[in-house]
XYZ file of C-alpha atoms in Angstrom:
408
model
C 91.625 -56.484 25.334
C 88.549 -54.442 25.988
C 85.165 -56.344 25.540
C 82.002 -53.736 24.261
C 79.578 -55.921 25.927
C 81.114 -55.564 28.906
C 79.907 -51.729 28.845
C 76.515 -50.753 29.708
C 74.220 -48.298 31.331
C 72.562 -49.147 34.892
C 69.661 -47.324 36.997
C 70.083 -49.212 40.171
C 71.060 -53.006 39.408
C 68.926 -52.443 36.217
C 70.674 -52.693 32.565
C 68.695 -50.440 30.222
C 71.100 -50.184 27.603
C 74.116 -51.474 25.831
C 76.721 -49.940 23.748
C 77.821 -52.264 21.272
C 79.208 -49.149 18.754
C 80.621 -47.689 21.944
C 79.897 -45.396 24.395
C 79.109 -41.610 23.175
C 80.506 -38.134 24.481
C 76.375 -36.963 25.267
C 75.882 -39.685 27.966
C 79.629 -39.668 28.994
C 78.872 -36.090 29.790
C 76.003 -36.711 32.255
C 78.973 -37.795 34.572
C 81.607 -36.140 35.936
C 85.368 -36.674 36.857
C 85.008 -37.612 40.286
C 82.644 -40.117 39.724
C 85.310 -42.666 38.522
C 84.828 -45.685 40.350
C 86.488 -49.195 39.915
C 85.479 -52.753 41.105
C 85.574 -56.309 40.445
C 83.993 -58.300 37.993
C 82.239 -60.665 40.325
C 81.325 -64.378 39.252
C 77.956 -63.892 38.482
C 78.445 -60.931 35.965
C 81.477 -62.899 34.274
C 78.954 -65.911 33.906
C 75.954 -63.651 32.512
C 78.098 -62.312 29.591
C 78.991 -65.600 29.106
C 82.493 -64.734 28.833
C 85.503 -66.939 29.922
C 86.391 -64.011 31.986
C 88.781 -64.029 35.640
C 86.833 -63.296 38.437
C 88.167 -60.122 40.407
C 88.988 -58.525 36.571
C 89.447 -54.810 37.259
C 86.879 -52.924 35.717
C 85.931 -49.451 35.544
C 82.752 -47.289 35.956
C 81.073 -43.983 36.474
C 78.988 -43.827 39.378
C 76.566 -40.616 40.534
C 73.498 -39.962 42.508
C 70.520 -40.132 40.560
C 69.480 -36.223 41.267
C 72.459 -35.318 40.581
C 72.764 -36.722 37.005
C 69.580 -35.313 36.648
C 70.374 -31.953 37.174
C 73.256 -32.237 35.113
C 71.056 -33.447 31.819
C 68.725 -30.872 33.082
C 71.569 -28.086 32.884
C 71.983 -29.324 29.191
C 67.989 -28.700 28.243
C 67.334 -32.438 28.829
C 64.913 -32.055 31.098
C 61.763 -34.485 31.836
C 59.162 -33.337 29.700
C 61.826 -33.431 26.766
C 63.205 -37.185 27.875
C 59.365 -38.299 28.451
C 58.238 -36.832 25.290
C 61.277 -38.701 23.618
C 60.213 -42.127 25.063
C 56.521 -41.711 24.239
C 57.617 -41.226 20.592
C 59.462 -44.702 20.464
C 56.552 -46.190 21.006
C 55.266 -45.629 17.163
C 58.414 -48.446 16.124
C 56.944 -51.030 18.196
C 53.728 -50.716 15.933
C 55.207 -52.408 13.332
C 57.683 -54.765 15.352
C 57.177 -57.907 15.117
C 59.550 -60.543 16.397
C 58.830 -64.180 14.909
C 60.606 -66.184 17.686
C 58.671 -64.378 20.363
C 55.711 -66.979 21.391
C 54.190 -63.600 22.699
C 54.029 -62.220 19.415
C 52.359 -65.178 17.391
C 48.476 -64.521 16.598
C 46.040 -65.842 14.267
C 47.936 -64.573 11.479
C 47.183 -60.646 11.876
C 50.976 -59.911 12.449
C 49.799 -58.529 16.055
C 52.242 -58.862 19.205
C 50.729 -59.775 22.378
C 53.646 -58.621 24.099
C 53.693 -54.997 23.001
C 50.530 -54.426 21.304
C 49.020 -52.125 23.699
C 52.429 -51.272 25.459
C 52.208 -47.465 26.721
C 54.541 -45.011 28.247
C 52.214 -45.201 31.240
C 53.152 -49.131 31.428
C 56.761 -48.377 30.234
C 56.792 -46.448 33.842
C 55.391 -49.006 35.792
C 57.610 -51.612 34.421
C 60.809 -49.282 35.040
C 59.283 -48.695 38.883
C 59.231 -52.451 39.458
C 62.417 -53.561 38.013
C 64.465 -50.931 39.777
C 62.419 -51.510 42.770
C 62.730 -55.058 43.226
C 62.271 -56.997 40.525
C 65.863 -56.394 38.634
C 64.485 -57.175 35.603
C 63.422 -55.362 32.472
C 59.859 -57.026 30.629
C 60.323 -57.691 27.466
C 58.387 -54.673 26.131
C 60.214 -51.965 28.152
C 63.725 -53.424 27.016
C 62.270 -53.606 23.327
C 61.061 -49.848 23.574
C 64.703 -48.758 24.770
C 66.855 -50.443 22.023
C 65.138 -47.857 19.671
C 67.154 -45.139 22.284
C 70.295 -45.937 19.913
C 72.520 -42.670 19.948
C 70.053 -41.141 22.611
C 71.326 -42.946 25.893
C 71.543 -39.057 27.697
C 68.065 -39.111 26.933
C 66.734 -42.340 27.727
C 69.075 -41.717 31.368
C 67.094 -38.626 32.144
C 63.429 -40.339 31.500
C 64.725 -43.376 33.643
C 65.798 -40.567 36.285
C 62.227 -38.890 35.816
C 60.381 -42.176 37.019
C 63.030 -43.614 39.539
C 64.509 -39.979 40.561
C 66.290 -41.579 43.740
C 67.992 -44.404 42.050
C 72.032 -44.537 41.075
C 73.027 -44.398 38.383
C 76.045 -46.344 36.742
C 77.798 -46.142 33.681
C 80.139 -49.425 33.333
C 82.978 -48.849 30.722
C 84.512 -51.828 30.809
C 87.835 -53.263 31.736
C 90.096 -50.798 33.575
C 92.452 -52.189 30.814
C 91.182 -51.417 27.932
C 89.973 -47.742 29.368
C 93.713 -46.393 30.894
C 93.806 -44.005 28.445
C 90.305 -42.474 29.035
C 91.127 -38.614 29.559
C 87.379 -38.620 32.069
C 83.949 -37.006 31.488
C 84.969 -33.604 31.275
C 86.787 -34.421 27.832
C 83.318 -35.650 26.846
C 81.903 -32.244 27.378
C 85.401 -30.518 25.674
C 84.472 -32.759 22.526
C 81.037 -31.708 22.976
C 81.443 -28.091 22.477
C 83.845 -28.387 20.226
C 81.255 -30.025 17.874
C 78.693 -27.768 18.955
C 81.160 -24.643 18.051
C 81.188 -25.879 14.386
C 77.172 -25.959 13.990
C 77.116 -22.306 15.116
C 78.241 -19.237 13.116
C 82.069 -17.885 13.637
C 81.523 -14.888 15.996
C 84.019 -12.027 15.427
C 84.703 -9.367 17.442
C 86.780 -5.964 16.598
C 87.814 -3.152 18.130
C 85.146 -0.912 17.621
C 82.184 0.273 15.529
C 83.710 1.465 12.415
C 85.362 -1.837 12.104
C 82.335 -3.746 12.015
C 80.700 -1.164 9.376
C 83.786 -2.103 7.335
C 83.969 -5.408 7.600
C 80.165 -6.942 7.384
C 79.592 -5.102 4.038
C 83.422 -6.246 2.992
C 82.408 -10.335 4.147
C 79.231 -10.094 2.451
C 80.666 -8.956 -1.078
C 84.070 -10.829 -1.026
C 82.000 -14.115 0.208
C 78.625 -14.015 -0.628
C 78.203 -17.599 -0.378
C 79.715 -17.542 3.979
C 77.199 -14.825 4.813
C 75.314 -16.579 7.269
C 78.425 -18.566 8.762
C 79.888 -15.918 10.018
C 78.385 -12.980 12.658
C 80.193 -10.105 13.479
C 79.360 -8.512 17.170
C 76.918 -5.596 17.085
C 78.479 -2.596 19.491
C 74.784 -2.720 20.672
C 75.982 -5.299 23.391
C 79.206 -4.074 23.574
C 79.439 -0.188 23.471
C 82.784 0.499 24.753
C 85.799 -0.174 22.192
C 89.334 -0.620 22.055
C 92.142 -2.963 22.317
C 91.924 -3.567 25.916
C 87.607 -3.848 26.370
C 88.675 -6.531 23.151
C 90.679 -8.324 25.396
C 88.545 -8.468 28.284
C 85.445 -9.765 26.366
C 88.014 -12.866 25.432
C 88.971 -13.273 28.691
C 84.962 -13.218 29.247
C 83.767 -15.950 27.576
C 86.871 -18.056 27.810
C 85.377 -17.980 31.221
C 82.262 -18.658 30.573
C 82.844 -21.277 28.498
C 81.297 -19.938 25.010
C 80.873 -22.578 23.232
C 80.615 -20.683 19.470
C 84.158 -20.286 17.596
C 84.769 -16.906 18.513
C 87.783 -14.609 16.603
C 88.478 -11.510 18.119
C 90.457 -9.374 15.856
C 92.829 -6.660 17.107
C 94.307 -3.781 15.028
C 97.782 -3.929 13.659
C 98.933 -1.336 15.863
C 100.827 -0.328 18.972
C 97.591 -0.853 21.113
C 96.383 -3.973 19.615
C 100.294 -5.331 20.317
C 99.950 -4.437 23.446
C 96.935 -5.926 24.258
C 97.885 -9.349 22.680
C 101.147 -9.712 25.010
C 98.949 -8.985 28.321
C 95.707 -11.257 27.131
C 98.633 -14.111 25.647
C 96.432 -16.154 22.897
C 98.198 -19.533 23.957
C 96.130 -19.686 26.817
C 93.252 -19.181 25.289
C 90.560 -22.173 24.869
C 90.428 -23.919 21.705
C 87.209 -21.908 20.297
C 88.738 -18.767 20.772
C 91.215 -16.792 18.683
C 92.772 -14.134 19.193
C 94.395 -11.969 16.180
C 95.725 -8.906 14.457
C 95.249 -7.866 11.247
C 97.440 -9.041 8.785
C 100.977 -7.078 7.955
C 100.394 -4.559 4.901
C 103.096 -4.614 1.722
C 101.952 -0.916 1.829
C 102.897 -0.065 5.137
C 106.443 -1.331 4.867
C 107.529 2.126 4.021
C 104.447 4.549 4.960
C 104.833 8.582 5.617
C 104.928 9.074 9.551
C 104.850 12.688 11.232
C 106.505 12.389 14.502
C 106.619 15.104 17.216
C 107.194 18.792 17.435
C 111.342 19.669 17.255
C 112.785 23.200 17.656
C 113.434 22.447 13.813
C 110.417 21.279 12.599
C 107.742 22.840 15.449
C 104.743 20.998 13.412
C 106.597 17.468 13.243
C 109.150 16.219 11.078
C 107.640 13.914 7.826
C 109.693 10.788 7.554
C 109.144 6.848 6.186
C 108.730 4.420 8.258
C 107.382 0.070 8.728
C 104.411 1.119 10.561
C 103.240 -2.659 10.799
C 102.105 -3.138 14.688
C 102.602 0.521 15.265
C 99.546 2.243 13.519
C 97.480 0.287 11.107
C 93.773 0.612 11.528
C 91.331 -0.924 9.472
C 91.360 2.109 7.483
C 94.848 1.338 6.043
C 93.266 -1.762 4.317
C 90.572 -0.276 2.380
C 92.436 -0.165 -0.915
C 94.964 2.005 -2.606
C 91.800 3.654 -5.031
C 91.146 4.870 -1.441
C 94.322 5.813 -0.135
C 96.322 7.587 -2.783
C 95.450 11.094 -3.214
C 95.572 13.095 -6.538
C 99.086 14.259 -5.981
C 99.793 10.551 -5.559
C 101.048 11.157 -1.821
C 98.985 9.164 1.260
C 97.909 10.014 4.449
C 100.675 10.496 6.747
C 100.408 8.726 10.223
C 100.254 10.987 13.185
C 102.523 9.575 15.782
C 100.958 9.786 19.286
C 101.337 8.487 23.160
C 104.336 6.099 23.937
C 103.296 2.412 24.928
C 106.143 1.147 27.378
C 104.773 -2.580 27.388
C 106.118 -3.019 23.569
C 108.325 -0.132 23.482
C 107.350 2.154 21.181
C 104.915 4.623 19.541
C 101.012 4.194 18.725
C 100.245 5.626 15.339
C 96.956 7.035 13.637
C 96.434 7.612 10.062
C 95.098 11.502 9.459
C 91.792 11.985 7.865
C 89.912 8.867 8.918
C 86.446 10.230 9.028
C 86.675 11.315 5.143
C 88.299 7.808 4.409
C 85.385 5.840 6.564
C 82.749 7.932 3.984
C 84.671 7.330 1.098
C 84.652 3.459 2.055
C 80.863 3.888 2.117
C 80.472 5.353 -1.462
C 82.871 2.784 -2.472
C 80.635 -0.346 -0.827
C 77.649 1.190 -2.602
C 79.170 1.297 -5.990
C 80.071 -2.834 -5.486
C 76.843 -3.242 -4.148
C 74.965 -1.580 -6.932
C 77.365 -2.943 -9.948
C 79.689 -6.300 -8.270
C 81.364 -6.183 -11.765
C 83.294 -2.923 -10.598
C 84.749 -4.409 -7.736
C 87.300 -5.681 -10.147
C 88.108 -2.088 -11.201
C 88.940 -1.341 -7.283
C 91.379 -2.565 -4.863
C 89.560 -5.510 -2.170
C 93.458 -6.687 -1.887
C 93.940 -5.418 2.341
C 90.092 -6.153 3.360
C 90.409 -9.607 1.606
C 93.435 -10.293 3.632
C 91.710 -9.426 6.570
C 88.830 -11.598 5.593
C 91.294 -14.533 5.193
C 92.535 -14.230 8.249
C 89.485 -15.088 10.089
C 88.109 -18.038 7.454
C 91.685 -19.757 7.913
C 91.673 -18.964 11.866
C 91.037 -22.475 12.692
C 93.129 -23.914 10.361
């Protein structure tokens, strides 16, 4: 049986806070892993709670040096002037407290409190420097001013830390019972980016340049309305493309810990194959994604020129599934784009040989004039939306799905 009042935060032998709704990921994540600590519940804390509680009850806490907590809040832009700023703006609640069993806040009948009527951060500071310092004991006024912390215990750590920087500082978390399953602070700070990631736009990466000019103006007239949830990388940052640069920026911030959902989309080709086996998504962190596009009904059976034969010196023109061997994003611009007057397509040139998935990369002839067509097309959307229903959306819409359903 775990007991909530049993948990609270300590500067020193100090209490300045309880956690009655339970204890949240932000302050969990001032602490770290190897700061577990566990103890015995001595006689005079089972008597204070007033609890019918064993002496020697194993409990369990989270212990760290006061500078070093510090710099941890610090790290995550709680810093002192933010924490003090925070604590001198709780002070406008106790303006209108008033607490009709406190003797110290009676008066003539003006509603004034004795207690905390002229209570200022500067006395806040002296009272926190004398009960950490010897006293062990909050006033009245300073433990008043912190129960307005509620939700904010990272914050009203850090302003404790500011005045007594030297102190320890303890998080109790109750009985070692009823916290066996607790997976540590770090899963604090996993929980903590992972809620962070869905305030932030989805960040997409592609293999290149003409993806991006592709796909932004594709996102922005299939969804309108997702615009400004989802960012796709400008080659400004990252000039070099391909499959394999792709891979490495993954590998990148899965290192660096990115907190944004991040989906870096690969071409359905031979390269982009490739790349997937050696960069192997599963390992990935939970942010990040890494994908292909989507398999084309078109490219089931799609006109291929392979190499130079004594019998056919310029290549040899045959059918073939040329999903994960050569589709770019230009295959998914639409049939209106693809089909030429005689009705034929653009063959697929096949290239260099890719030993790591056994077979041939592919690339569709006549990309430039496709890219520019793609650019007249955009424009005509752009200009009248209602003709978008007169042309084909159906590949860059799967593509587009592909990265809204990513997390899914």
């Amino acid at each position: 049986m775990e007991f909530m009042d049993l948990s609270g935060l300590y500067v020193g032998d100090v209490r300045v806070c309880s956690f009655h709704e339970g204890i949240g990921d932000r302050v969990l994540s001032a602490f770290t892993d190897d700061m577990d600590a566990y103890r015995e519940l001595s006689a005079k804390e089972a008597a204070s709670f007033g609890h019918r509680l064993p002496q020697g009850l194993p409990m369990r806490d989270l212990v760290g040096a006061g500078p070093v907590i510090a710099d941890r809040l610090d790290a995550m832009g709680i810093t002192e002037p933010v924490a003090m700023a925070f604590m001198d703006n709780l002070l406008k609640p106790l303006e209108t407290y008033h607490d009709v069993n406190c003797p110290a806040c009676q008066s003539d009948g003006d509603g004034s409190r004795a207690c905390t009527r002229d209570y200022t951060l500067a006395a806040w500071v002296r009272d926190i420097q004398d009960a950490v310092g010897g006293a062990g004991r909050l006033s009245e006024a300073a433990y008043r001013l912190m129960t307005y912390a509620l939700e904010e215990e990272h914050v009203l750590l850090r302003a404790v830390l500011s005045v007594v920087p030297a102190a320890t500082a303890r998080l109790a978390l109750g009985t070692a019972e009823g916290w066996q399953t607790f997976a540590g602070a770090s899963a604090a700070v996993d929980q903590l980016r992972l809620d962070a990631s869905q305030c932030t736009p989805l960040v997409v990466l592609t293999e290149g340049r003409s993806d991006v000019a592709i796909l932004e103006p594709s996102f922005a007239l299939l969804y309108p309305h997702l615009k400004d949830l989802v960012r796709f990388m400008d080659f400004a940052y990252r000039p070099v493309g391909g499959a394999g640069p792709l891979a490495s920026t993954l590998r990148t911030f899965a290192a660096a810990g990115i907190a944004n959902r991040v989906v870096g989309l690969f071409d359905n080709d031979t390269a982009g194959c490739d790349a997937l086996r050696a960069l192997r998504p599963d390992t990935l962190p939970g942010n990040l994604r890494a994908l292909r596009y989507p398999d084309l009904e078109l490219a089931r059976r799609y006109p291929t020129i392979g190499p130079p034969t004594c019998d056919a010196p310029e290549g040899r023109q045959e059918h073939a599934d040329i999903n994960g061997a050569a589709c770019s994003i230009e295959l998914y611009l639409g049939r209106d784009l693809l089909v030429r007057e005689d009705g034929s397509l653009p063959p697929v040139q096949w290239r260099s040989f890719v030993p790591g998935v056994n077979r041939y990369q592919g690339e569709i002839t006549n990309k430039a004039a496709l890219q520019q067509d793609f650019q007249t097309k955009v424009r005509t959307a752009t200009a009248s939306p209602s003709a978008m229903a007169t042309q084909d959306w159906s590949g860059l819409q799967a593509i587009c799905a592909t990265v809204l359903t990513a997390f899914h």
